[in-house]
Every structure is written in structure tokens, then in C-alpha cells.
Coordinates of C-alpha atoms and ligand atoms in Angstrom, one line a residue:
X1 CA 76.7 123.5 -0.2
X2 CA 76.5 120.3 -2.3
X3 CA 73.6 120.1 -4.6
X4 CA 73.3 116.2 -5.3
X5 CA 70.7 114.9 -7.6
X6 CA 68.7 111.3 -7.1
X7 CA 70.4 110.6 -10.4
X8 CA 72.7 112.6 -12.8
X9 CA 71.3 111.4 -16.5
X10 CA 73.8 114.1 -17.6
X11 CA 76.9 112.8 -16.2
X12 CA 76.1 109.8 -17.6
X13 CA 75.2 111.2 -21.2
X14 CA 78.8 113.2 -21.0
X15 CA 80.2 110.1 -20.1
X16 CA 79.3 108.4 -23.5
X17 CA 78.4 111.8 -25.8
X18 CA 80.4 110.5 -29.1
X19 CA 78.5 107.4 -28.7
X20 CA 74.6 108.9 -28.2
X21 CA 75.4 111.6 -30.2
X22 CA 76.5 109.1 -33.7
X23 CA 73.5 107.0 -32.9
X24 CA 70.9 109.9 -32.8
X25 CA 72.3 111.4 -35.9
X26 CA 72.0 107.9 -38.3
X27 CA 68.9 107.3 -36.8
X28 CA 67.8 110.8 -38.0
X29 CA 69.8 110.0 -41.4
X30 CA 67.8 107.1 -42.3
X31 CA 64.5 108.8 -40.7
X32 CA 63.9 105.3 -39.3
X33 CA 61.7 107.0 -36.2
X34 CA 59.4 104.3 -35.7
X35 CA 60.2 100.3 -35.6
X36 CA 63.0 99.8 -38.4
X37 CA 66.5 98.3 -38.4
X38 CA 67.3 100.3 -35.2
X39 CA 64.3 98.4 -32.8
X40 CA 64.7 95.7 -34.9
X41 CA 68.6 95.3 -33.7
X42 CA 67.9 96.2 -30.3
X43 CA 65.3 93.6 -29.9
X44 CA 67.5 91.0 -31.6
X45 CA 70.9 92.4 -29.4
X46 CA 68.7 92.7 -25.8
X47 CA 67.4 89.0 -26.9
X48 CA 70.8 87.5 -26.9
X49 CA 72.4 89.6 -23.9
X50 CA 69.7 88.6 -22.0
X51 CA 69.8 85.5 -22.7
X52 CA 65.7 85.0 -23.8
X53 CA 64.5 83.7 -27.2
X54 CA 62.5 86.9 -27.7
X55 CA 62.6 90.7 -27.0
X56 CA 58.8 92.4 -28.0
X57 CA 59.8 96.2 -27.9
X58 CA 57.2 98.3 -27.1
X59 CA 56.5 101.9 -26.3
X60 CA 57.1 101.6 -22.2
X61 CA 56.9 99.3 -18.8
X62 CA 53.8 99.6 -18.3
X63 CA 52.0 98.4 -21.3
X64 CA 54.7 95.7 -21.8
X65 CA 53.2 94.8 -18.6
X66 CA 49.9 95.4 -19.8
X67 CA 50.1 93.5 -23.0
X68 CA 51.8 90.1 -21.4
X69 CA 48.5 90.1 -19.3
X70 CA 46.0 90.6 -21.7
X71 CA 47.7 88.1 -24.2
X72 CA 47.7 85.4 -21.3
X73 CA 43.6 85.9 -21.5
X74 CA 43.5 87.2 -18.4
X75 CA 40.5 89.3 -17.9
X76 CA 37.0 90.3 -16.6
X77 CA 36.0 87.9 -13.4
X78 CA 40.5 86.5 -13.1
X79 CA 42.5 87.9 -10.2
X80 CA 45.7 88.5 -10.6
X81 CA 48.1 88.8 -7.2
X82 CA 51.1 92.1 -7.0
X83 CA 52.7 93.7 -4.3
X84 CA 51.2 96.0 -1.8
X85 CA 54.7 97.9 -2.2
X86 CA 55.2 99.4 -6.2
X87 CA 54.8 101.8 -8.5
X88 CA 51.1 101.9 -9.6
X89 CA 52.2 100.5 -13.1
X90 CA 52.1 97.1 -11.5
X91 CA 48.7 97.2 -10.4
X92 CA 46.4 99.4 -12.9
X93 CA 47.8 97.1 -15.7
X94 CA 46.1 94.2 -14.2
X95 CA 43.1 96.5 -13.9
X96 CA 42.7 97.6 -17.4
X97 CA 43.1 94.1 -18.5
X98 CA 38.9 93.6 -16.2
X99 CA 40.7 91.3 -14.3
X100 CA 40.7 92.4 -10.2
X101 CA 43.7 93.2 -8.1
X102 CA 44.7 91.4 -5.3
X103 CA 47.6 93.1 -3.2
X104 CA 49.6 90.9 -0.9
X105 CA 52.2 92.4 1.8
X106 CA 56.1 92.1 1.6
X107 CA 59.0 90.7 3.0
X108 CA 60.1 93.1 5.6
X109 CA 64.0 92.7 4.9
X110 CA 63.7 92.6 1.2
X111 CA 60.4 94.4 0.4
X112 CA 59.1 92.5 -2.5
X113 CA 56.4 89.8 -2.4
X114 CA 56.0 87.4 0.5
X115 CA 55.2 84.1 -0.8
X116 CA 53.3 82.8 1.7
X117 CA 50.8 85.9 1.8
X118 CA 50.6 84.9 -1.8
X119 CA 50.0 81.4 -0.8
X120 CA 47.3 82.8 1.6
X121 CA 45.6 85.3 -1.4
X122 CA 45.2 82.2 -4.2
X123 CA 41.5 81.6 -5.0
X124 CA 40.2 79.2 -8.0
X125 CA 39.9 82.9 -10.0
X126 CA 43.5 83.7 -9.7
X127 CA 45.3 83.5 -13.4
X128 CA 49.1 85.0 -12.4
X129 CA 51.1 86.3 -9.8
X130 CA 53.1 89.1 -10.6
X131 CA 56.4 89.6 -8.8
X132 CA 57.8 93.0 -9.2
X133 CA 62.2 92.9 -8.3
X134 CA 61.7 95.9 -6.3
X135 CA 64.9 98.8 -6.3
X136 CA 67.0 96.3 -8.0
X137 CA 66.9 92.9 -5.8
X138 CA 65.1 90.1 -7.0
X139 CA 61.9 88.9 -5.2
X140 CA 61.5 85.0 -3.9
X141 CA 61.4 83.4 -7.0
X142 CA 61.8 79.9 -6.5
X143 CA 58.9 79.8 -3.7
X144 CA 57.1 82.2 -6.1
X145 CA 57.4 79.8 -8.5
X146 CA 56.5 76.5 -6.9
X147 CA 52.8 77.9 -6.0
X148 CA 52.2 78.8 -10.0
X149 CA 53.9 75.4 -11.0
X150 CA 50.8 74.0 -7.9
X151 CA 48.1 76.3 -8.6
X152 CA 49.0 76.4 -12.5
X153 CA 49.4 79.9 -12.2
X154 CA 51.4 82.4 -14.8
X155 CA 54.6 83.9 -13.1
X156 CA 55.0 87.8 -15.0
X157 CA 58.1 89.2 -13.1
X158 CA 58.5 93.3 -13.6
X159 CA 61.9 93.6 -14.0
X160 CA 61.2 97.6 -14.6
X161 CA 63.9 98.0 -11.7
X162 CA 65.9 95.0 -11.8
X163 CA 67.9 94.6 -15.6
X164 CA 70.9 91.9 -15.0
X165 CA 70.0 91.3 -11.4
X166 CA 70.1 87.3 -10.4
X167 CA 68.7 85.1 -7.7
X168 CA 70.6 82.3 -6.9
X169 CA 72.9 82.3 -9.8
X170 CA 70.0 83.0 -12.6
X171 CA 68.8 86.2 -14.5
X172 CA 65.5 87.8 -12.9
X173 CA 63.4 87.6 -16.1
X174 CA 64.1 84.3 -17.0
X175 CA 61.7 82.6 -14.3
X176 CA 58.5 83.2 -15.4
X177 CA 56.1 83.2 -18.4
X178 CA 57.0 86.4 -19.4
X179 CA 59.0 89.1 -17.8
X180 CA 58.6 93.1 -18.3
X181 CA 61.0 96.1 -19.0
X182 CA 61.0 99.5 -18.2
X183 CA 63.9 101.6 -20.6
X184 CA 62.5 105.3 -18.8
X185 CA 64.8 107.5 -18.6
X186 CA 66.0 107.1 -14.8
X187 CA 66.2 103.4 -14.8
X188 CA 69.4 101.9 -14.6
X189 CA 68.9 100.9 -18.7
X190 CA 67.4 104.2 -19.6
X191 CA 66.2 105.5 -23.1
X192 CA 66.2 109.3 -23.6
X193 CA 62.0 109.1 -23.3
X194 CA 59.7 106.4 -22.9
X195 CA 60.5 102.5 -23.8
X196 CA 59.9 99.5 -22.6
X197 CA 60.0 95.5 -23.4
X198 CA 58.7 92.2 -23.0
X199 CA 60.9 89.2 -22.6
X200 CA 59.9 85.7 -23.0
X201 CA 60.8 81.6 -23.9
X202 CA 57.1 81.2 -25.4
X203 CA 57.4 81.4 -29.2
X204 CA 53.3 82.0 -29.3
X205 CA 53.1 84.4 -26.4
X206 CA 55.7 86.3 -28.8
X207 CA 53.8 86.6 -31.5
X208 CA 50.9 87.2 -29.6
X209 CA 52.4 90.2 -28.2
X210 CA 53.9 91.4 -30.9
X211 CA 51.0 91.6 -33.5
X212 CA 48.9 92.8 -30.2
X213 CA 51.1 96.0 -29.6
X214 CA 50.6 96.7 -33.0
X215 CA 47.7 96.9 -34.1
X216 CA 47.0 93.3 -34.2
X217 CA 48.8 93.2 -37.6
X218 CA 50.1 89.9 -39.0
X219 CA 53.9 89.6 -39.3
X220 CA 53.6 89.1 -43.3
X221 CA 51.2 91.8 -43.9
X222 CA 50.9 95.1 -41.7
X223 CA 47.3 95.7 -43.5
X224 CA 46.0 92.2 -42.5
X225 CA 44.5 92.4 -39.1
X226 CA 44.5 89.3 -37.1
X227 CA 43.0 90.6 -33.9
X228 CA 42.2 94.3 -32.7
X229 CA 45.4 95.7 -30.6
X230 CA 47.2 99.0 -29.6
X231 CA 49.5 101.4 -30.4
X232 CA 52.5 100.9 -28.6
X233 CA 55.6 101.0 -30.6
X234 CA 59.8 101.6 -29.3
X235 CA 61.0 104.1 -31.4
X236 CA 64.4 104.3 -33.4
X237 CA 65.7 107.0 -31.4
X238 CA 65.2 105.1 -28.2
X239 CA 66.5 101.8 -29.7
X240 CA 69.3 103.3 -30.8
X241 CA 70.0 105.0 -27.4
X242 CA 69.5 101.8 -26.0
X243 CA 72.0 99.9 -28.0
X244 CA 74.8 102.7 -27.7
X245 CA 74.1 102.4 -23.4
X246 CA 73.9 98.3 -23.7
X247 CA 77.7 98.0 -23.9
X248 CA 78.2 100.1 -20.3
X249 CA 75.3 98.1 -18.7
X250 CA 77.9 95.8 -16.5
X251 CA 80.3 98.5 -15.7
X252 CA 77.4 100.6 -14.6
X253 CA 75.8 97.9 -12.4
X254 CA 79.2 97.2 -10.9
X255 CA 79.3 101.3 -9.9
X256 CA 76.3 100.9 -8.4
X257 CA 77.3 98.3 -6.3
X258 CA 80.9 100.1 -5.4
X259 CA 78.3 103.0 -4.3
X260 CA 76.3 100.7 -2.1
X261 CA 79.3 99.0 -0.6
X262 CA 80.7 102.6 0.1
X263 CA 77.0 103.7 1.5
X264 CA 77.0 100.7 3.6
X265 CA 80.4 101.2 5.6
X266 CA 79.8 104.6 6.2
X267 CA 76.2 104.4 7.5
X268 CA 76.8 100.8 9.1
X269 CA 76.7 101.1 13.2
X270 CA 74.9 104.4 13.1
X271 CA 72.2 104.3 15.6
X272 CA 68.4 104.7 14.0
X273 CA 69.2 103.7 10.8
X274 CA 68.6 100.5 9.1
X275 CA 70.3 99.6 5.8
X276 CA 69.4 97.6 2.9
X277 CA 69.9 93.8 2.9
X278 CA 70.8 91.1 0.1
X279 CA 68.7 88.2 0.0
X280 CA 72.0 85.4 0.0
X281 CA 72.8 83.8 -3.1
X282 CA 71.6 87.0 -5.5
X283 CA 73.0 89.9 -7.2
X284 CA 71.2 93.2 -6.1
X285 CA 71.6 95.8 -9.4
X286 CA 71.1 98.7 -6.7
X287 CA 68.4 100.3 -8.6
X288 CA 67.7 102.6 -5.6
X289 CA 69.7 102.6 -2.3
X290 CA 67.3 102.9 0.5
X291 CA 68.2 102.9 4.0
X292 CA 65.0 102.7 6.9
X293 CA 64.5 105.2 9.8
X294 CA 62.1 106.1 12.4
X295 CA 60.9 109.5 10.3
X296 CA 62.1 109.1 6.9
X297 CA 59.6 112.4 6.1
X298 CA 61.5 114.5 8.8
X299 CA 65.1 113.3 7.7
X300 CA 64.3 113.9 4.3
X301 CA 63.5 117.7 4.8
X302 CA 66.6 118.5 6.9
X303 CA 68.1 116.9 4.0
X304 CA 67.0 119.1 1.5
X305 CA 68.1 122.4 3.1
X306 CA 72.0 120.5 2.4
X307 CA 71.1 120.3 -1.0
X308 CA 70.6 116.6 -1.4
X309 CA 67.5 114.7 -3.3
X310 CA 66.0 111.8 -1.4
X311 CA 62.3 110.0 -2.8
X312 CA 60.0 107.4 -1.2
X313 CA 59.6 104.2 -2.8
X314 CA 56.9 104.6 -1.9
X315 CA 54.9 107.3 0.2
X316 CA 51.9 105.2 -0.1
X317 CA 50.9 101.5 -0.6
X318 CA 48.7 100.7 -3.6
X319 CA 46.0 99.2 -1.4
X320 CA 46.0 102.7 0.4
X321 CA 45.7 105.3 -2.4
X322 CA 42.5 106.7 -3.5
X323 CA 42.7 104.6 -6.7
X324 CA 42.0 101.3 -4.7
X325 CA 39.6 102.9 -1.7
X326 CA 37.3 100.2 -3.7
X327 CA 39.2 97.3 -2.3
X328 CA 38.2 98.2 1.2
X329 CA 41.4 97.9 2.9
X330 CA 42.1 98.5 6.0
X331 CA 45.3 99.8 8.0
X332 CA 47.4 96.8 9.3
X333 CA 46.1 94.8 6.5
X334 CA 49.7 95.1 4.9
X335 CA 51.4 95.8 8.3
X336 CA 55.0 95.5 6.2
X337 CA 54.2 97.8 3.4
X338 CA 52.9 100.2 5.7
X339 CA 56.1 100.3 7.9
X340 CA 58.0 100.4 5.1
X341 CA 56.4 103.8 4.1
X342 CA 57.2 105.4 6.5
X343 CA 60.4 104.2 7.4
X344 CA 62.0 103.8 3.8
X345 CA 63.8 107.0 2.6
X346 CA 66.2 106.5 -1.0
X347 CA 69.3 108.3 -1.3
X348 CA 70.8 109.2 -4.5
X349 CA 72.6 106.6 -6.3
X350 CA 73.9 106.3 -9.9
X351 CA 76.9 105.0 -11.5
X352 CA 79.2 108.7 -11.9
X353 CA 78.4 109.4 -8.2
X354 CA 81.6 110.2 -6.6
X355 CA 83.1 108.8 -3.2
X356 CA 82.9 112.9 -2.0
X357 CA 79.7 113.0 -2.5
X358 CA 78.7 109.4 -1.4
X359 CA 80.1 110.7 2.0
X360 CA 78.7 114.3 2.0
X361 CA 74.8 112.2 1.6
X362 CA 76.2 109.8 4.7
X363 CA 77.2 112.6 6.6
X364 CA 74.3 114.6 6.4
X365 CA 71.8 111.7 6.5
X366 CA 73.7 110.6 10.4
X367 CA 73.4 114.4 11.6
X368 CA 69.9 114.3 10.6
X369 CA 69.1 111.0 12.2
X370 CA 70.8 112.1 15.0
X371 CA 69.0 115.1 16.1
X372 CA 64.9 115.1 14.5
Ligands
LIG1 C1 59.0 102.3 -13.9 C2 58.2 101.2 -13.5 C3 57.2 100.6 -14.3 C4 56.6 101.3 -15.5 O1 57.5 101.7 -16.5 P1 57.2 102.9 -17.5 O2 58.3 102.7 -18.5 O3 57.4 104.2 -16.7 O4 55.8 102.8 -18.0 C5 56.6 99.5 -13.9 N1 56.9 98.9 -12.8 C6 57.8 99.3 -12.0 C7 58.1 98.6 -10.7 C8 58.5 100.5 -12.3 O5 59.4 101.0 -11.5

């Protein structure tokens, strides 16, 4: 039997070891550990690949996510509208800022944000819509986009899945206010711990953010306080994991997508399972491969006893875990993310994964489907 992993961050490590390994080691030389030329250069080198005036490093996705928010003003009596399908970084962020969630259902073919369920959710209180590129594939921006341009709304997008994906020829990232970055460990720009950045055209929301995520200092004088702020801070061995990985991002994204294409001709035809689509006109960045069927819990067990990982993005919808019984919802209030639930089952998928092995996970997932 096959044991295969959801990801293999040691394949990937082995693949590049001279690299990380020089990288760690001058970083330890120069015991630049926190901020220093290392973050410094990342933020400057992610900047310019990215193609954004600024990169605001900070110490992982979810307080970039919070600090964008709170730096906007958003806060106590604003409502800010996310996805009823995400990781609960999306949502708690807007919480902490005392501003009040408001969850809106998905696209059934694509999962992310349906705009006009956003439309629908838009009060005089909302400040920002955040659009989270969920598993790799960008959400509807332009629609997205047109309601904040009417309803003069922020746009955040939480590309904490999505690095180099594109919608209709453009970066996700580059649509909004401010976009978000996750660098943990799994994601397909990984750090070897926590990370994570904000990207942004705004030269004040910049500073804003910067001086907020650290401390509130000035950028002339780190004792002269301009505001109170936090403590969140990239490291120099992250940055300078970061840079050494930056190089392979492309190749990696295109073995992603060989992986897909070869999950996709296997698994295409089989009866009871449903595979992931690409909105036209966009680049998905395969973040997660996840196909749909009737009992994705079942499948996934029979799974296990042939060795291979499978997760749920996600088991639960935000609206429905105990953390938001306040909101009061109700089942079929987010008939989309609830289906999706239970339908959605992710295989493993990363760059090293070999066509055996791709096939070995088809295999098993049609015998399983085949007989619950
Ligand atoms: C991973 C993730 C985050 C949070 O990132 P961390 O670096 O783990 O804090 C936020 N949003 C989404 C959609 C994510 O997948």
C-alpha cells in the first residue's frame, strides 16, 4: 500500500535543499531574526514580482487580514460582508476589528462569493466586502468590484490560497484596496512557520499598516509612537525561505496544474463524481484539488484504509459553527455552502506528486465512489 500525503513539504524541501539550507545559514550568520535586510528584500522582491507598489510583511494571513481592516477604520457598529465557505481567518478578523460579520453564500460551480447575494447583504453600515480566491481560483471580481465602486465600498481580497492566480488576464490581489497573504507552511508559497503579507497601490494605507503592525512606530524613529499597534513581525528565517522558494513559484504552479489536468482525465466520465471547474478567462493556481460526491465523509474513510490523505474545505460553514450560533442562522440559509460540505472532498495535490500516484488517488477514489 501507498501512503500519500495531502502535501509532501519534504519533497519539496529536497527538491531545493542547497538553496534553503545557504539561506538559513546567512540568515543565522548575520543573526538578522527579526525584520532586517532579509524581510526587507523579500518585501521589496514580492513587491516587484507581484507587480504592487508595496509588500507590508507581517507575522501571518490572518493579521495581514486583520490589520488591512482595522487601518481602513473599520470597526464597532460597520459590517463587513465574507464568504459563508472559508477558513475561519476570514471571518474572526472582521470580528476582532468590532465590526459585525455578514456571511453571504457561494457560487455553486466555483465556491467563492456570489455577487448578487452580496448585492442582496449591502446595508448603509457595510464598510468592505472581502472576497476570499478560494483553493486557488479567483472569485467574481469584476462584479465584486462594480458594487464597492456603487456602494463605495473597500474590496480586501484574501489571496491566502490564490498567489499568481488571474481572472481574466489580471493578478488576484491587484483588484481591490488591499489584498492579503498567507506564506504557512502548506500554501503553495510556504514559509518554514508562520508568515504572511499585505499587498497594496495605496501609499497611506502602507504606512498605515506598516507602523500599525509594529507597534505603531514611525518609520524614522522606532521609539516615537504614532498610534498604539501590535506585534506582528515576518521573520528573517521566513523571508529568507521565502525568497530562496520565489524563483520555483511558476514552475510549481504549472505542476499543479499538469496534476489537475492529469486528475481531470482520469476521474472525468466517472459516475457520482463531480470535478472542479475554471471560471473562463482565469488561471486557477490549484491550491487544493477538490472533486464533489454524494458522501464525501464515507469516500474519504475507505480512502484512508489505502493510505491516502483527503481534507474538507470545509466540514462546516462559518455561519454554522459554534463561534457564529450568535448570528442565528438557519439551515438553507446558505443552501450552496452547505452542499458543498458535504459534497466537497480534496485530494492531495502538490507540485512533486508523481503521475503513479496521481492515478493510485483516482483509482481508489472511483472504487470508493463506486461501491459506499
Ligand atoms: C490560511 C488562510 C488564512 C490564514 O493564514 P495564516 O497564515 O494561517 O494565518 C486566511 N484565509 C484563508 C482563506 C486561508 O486559507
Amino acid at each position: 500500500m501507498k501512503r500519500v500525503p495531502l502535501f509532501d513539504l519534504h519533497a519539496q524541501y529536497l527538491a531545493i535543499k542547497p538553496q534553503i539550507d545557504e539561506a538559513i545559514a546567512a540568515v543565522i550568520a548575520e543573526s538578522a531574526f527579526i525584520r532586517g535586510r532579509f524581510v526587507e528584500n523579500f518585501e521589496k522582491t514580492y513587491a516587484a514580482d507581484y507587480g504592487v507598489k508595496h509588500c507590508i510583511s507581517c507575522a501571518n494571513g490572518t493579521d495581514s487580514i486583520y490589520i488591512v481592516l482595522k487601518q481602513l477604520g473599520i470597526g464597532a457598529g460597520d459590517e463587513v460582508i465574507t464568504t459563508a465557505n472559508s477558513w475561519i481567518a476570514s471571518s474572526e478578523t472582521i470580528t476582532q476589528t468590532g465590526a459585525r460579520v455578514v456571511f453571504a453564500d457561494t457560487e455553486d460551480a466555483y465556491y467563492t462569493l456570489d455577487p448578487a447575494i452580496v448585492a442582496a447583504r449591502i446595508t448603509p453600515r457595510t464598510k468592505a466586502i472581502l472576497a476570499v480566491h478560494l483553493l486557488g481560483q479567483a472569485a467574481d471580481l469584476h462584479p465584486l468590484q462594480s458594487l464597492c465602486k456603487m456602494h463605495g465600498l473597500h474590496l480586501i481580497e484574501d489571496c491566502a490560497q490564490a498567489h499568481y492566480a488571474t481572472y481574466q488576464g489580471q493578478r488576484v490581489g491587484t483588484f481591490g484596496t488591499a489584498a492579503t497573504f498567507s506564506f504557512y507552511p502548506g500554501k503553495n508559497l510556504g514559509a518554514y512557520g508562520d508568515a504572511g503579507a499585505i499587498v497594496t497601490n495605496d501609499d497611506e494605507l502602507a504606512a498605515r499598516c506598516r507602523s500599525f503592525a509594529r507597534h505603531g512606530s514611525s518609520p524614522t524613529d522606532k521609539h516615537d509612537h504614532v498610534m498604539e499597534g501590535i506585534n506582528s513581525r515576518m521573520d528573517g528565517l521566513q523571508a529568507a525561505v521565502l525568497l530562496a522558494k520565489l524563483p520555483h513559484i511558476r514552475e510549481w504552479t504549472q505542476a499543479r496544474r499538469r496534476i489537475a489536468a492529469a486528475y481531470d482525465s482520469a476521474l472525468s466520465g466517472v459516475e457520482g463524481i463531480r470535478l472542479p471547474a475554471t471560471r473562463s478567462g482565469c488561471e486557477h493556481v490549484w491550491h487544493v484539488y477538490s472533486v464533489r460526491v454524494a458522501q464525501a465523509k464515507a469516500v474519504q474513510k475507505k480512502l484512508v484504509e489505502a493510505g491516502i490523505a483527503t481534507t474538507q474545505h470545509y466540514p462546516t460553514p462559518l455561519p454554522f459553527l459554534k463561534a457564529y450560533q450568535y448570528l442565528g442562522s438557519r439551515p438553507g440559509d446558505f443552501p450552496c455552502a452547505e452542499r458543498h460540505s458535504r459534497e466537497m472532498l480534496s485530494l492531495p495535490i502538490y507540485p512533486e506528486m508523481s503521475e503513479d500516484t496521481v492515478s493510485y488517488v483516482a483509482n481508489h477514489l472511483e472504487a470508493a465512489v463506486r461501491e459506499p
